[in-house]
Short mmCIF file of C-alpha atoms in Angstrom, two decimals:
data_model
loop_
_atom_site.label_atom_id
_atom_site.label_comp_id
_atom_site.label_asym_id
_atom_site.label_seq_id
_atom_site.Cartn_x
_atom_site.Cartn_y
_atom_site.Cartn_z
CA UNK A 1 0.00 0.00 0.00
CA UNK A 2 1.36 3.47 -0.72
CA UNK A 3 0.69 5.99 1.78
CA UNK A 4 -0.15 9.50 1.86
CA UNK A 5 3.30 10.73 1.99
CA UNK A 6 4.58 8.59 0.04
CA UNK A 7 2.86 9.64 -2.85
CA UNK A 8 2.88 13.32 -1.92
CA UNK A 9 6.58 13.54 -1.40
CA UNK A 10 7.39 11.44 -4.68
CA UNK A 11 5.32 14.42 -6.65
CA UNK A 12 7.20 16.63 -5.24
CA UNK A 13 10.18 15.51 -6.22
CA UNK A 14 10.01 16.93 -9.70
CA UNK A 15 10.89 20.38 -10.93
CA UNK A 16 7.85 20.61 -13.38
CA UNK A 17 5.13 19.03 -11.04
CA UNK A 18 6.28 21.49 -8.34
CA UNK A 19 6.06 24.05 -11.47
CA UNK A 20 2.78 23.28 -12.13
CA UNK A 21 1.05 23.37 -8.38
CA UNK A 22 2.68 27.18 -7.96
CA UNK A 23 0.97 27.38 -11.89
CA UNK A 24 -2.16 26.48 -10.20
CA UNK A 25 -2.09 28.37 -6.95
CA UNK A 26 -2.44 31.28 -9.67
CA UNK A 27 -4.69 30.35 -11.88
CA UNK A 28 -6.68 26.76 -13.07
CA UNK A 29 -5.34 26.17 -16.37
CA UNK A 30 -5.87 23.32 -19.37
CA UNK A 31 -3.54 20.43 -19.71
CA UNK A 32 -2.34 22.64 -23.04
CA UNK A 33 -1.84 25.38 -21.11
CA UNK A 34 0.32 23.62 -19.68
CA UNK A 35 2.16 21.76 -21.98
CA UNK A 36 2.71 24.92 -23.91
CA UNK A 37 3.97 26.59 -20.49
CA UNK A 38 6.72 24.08 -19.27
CA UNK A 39 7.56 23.19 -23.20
CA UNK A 40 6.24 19.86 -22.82
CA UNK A 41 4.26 17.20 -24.74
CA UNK A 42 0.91 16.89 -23.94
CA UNK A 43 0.86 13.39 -23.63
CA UNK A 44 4.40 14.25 -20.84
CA UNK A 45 2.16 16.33 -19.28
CA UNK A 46 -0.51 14.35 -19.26
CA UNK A 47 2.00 11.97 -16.68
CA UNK A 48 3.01 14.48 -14.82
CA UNK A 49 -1.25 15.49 -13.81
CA UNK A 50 -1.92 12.14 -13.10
CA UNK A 51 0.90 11.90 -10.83
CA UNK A 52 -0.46 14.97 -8.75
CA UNK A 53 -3.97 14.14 -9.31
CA UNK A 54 -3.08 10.43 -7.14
CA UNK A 55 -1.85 12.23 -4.79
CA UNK A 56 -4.32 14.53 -4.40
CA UNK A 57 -2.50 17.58 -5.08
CA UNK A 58 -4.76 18.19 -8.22
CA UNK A 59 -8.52 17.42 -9.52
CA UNK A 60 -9.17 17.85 -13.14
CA UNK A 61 -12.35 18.49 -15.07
CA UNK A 62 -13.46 17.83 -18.50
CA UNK A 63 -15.68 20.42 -20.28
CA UNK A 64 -16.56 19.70 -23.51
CA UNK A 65 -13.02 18.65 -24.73
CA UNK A 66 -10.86 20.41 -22.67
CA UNK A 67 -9.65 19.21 -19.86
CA UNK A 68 -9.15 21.45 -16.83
CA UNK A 69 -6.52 21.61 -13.74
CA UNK A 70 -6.95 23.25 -10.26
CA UNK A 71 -5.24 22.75 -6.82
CA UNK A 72 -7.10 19.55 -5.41
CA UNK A 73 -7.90 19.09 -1.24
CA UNK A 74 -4.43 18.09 -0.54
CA UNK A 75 -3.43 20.93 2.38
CA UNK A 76 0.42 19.41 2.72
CA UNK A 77 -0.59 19.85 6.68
CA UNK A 78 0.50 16.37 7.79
CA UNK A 79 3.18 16.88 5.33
CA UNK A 80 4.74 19.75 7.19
CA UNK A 81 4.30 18.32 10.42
CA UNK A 82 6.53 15.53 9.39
CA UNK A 83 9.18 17.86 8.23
CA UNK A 84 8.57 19.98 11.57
CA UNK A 85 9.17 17.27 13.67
CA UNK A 86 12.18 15.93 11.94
CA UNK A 87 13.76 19.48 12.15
CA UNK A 88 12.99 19.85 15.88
CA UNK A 89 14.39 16.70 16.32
CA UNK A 90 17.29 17.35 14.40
CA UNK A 91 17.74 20.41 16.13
CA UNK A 92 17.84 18.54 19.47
CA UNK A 93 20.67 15.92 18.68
CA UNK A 94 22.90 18.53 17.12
CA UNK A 95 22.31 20.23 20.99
CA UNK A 96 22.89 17.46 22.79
CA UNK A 97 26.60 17.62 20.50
CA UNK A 98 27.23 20.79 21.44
CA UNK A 99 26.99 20.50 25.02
CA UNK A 100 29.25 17.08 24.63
CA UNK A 101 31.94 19.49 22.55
CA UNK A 102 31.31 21.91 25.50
CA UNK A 103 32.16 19.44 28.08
CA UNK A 104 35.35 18.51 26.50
CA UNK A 105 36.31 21.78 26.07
CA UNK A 106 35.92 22.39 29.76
CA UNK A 107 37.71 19.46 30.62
CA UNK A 108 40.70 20.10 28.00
CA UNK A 109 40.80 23.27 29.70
CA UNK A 110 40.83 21.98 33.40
CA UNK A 111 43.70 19.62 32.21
CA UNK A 112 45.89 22.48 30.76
CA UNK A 113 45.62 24.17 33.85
CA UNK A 114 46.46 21.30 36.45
CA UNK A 115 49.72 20.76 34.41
CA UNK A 116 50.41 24.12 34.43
CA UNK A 117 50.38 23.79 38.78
CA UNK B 1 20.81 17.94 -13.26
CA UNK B 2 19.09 16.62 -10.00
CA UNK B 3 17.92 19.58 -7.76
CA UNK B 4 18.90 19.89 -3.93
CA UNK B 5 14.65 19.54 -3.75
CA UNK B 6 13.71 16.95 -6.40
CA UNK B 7 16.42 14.45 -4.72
CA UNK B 8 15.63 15.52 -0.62
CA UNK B 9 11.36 14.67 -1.39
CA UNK B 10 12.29 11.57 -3.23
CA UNK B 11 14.13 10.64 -0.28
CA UNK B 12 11.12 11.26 1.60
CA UNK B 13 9.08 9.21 0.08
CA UNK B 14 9.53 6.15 1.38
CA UNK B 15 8.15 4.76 4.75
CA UNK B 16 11.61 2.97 5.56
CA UNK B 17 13.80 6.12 5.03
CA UNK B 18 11.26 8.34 6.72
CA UNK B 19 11.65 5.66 9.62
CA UNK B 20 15.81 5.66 9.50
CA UNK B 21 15.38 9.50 9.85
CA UNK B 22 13.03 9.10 12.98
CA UNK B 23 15.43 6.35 14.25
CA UNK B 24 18.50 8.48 13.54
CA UNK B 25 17.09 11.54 15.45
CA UNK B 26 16.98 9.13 18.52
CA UNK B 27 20.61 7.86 18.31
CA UNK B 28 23.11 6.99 15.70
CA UNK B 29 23.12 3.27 14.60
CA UNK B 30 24.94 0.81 12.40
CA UNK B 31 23.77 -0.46 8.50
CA UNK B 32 23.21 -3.87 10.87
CA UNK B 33 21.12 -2.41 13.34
CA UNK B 34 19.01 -0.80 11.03
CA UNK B 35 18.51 -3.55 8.64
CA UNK B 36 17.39 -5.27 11.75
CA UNK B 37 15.01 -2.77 12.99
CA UNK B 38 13.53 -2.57 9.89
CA UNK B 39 13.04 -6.56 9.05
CA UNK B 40 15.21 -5.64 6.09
CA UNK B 41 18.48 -7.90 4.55
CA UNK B 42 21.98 -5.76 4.58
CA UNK B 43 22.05 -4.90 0.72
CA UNK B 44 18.03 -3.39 1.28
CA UNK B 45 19.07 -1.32 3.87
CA UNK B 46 22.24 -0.26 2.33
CA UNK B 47 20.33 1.25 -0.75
CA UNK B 48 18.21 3.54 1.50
CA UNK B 49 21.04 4.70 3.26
CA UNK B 50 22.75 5.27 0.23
CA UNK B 51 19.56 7.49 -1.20
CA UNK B 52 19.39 9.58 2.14
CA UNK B 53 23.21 10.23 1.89
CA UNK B 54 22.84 11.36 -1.46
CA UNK B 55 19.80 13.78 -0.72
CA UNK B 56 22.39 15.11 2.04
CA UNK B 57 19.79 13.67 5.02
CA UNK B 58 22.03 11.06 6.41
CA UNK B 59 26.09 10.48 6.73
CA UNK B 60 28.09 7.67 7.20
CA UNK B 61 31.57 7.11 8.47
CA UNK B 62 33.43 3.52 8.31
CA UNK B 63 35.20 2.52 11.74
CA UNK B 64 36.67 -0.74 11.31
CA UNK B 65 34.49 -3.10 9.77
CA UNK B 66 31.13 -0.87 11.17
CA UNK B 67 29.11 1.33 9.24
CA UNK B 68 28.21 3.99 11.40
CA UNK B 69 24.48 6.30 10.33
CA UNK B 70 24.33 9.93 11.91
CA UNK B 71 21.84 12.46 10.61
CA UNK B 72 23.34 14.43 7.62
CA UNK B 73 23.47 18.47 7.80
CA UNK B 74 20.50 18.72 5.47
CA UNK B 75 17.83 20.45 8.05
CA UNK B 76 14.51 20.39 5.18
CA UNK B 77 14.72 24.25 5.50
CA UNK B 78 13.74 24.63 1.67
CA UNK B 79 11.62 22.02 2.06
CA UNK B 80 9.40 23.65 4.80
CA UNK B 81 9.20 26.80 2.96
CA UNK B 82 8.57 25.30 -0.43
CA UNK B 83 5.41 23.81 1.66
CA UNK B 84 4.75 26.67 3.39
CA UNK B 85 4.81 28.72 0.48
CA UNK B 86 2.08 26.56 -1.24
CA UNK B 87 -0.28 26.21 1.47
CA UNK B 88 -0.42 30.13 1.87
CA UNK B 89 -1.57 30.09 -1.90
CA UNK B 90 -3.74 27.40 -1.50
CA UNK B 91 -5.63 29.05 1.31
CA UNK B 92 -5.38 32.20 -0.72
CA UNK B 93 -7.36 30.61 -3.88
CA UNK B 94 -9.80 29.28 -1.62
CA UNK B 95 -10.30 32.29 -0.27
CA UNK B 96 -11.33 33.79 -3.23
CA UNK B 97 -13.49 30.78 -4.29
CA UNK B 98 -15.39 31.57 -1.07
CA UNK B 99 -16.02 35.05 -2.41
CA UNK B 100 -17.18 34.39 -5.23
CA UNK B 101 -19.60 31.76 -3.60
CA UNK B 102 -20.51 34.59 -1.19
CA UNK B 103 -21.18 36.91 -3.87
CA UNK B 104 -23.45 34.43 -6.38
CA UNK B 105 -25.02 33.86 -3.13
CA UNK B 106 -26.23 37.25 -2.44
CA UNK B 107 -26.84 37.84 -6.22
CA UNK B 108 -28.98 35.10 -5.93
CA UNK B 109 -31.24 36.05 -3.03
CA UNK B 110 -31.49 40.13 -4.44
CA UNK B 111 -32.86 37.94 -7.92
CA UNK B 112 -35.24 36.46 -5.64
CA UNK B 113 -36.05 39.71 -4.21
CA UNK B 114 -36.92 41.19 -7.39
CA UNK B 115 -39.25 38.38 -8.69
CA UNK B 116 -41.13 38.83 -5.37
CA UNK B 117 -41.64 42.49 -6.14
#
């Protein structure tokens, strides 16, 4: 089974998909649109949609034969919470190494000066 | 050219390299102990660890015969704006969707108003 992030991070791992949501944050626009914009084939494009559209990043509508693109449900909340939490954790270990370089400072210090006595 | 972006979301998205992040922010640990951890064979393991060092998320340093994971310097910075970034448009689009739901909605009831009169 592929989860939620997993398919939401592996669309956002490409320059054009990631091209095409801030695209769509502007303005819905046709598969051609598209295309045209990111000098693409349509049927490339086409891939590229879909890809989004799985992962609920985008919904697309056909009217009469064109097919149209806008932002789909997908808030990225609980995919900003991941990255959240993996900085704050991140954040905490490179602390914790700080305080351990700290301490051997101190120490190195404390050495120096008993030899010097 | 691979982007800084394209390769750090590809690493994310996978449930077993999400998990060797979480794991790593806990403690450092061996190829072995993580292959363990994760009911995975050596060679497995070794891939994702080799995608997460690439994407800049994880390093490794040989002592002896041990493989030694630590988290790499790559803190998702870019990767928490990029998010951030399209959630505020998001909102922002839907935003104006709701206005112009509020203002068919009011059209709607001063049309009914009229046909009353």
């Amino acid at each position: 089974m592929v989860s939620r992030l997993d398919a939401s991070f592996a669309a956002l791992s490409d320059p054009t998909r990631r091209g095409v949501l801030e695209q769509l944050g502007r303005s819905d626009a046709s598969i051609t649109d598209l295309a045209e914009k990111f000098h693409m084939t349509l049927t490339g494009m086409k891939k590229h949609v879909g890809v989004l559209e799985q992962a609920g990043l985008v919904i697309t509508q056909k009217v009469g034969r064109v097919r149209t693109c806008k932002l789909g449900r997908l808030t990225l909340e609980e995919e900003a919470a991941w990255i959240e939490r993996h900085r704050r954790m991140w954040a905490e270990r490179f602390d914790e190494l700080d305080l351990v370089v700290e301490e051997l400072k101190q120490k190195e210090k404390a050495d120096g000066r008993k030899r010097k006595e």
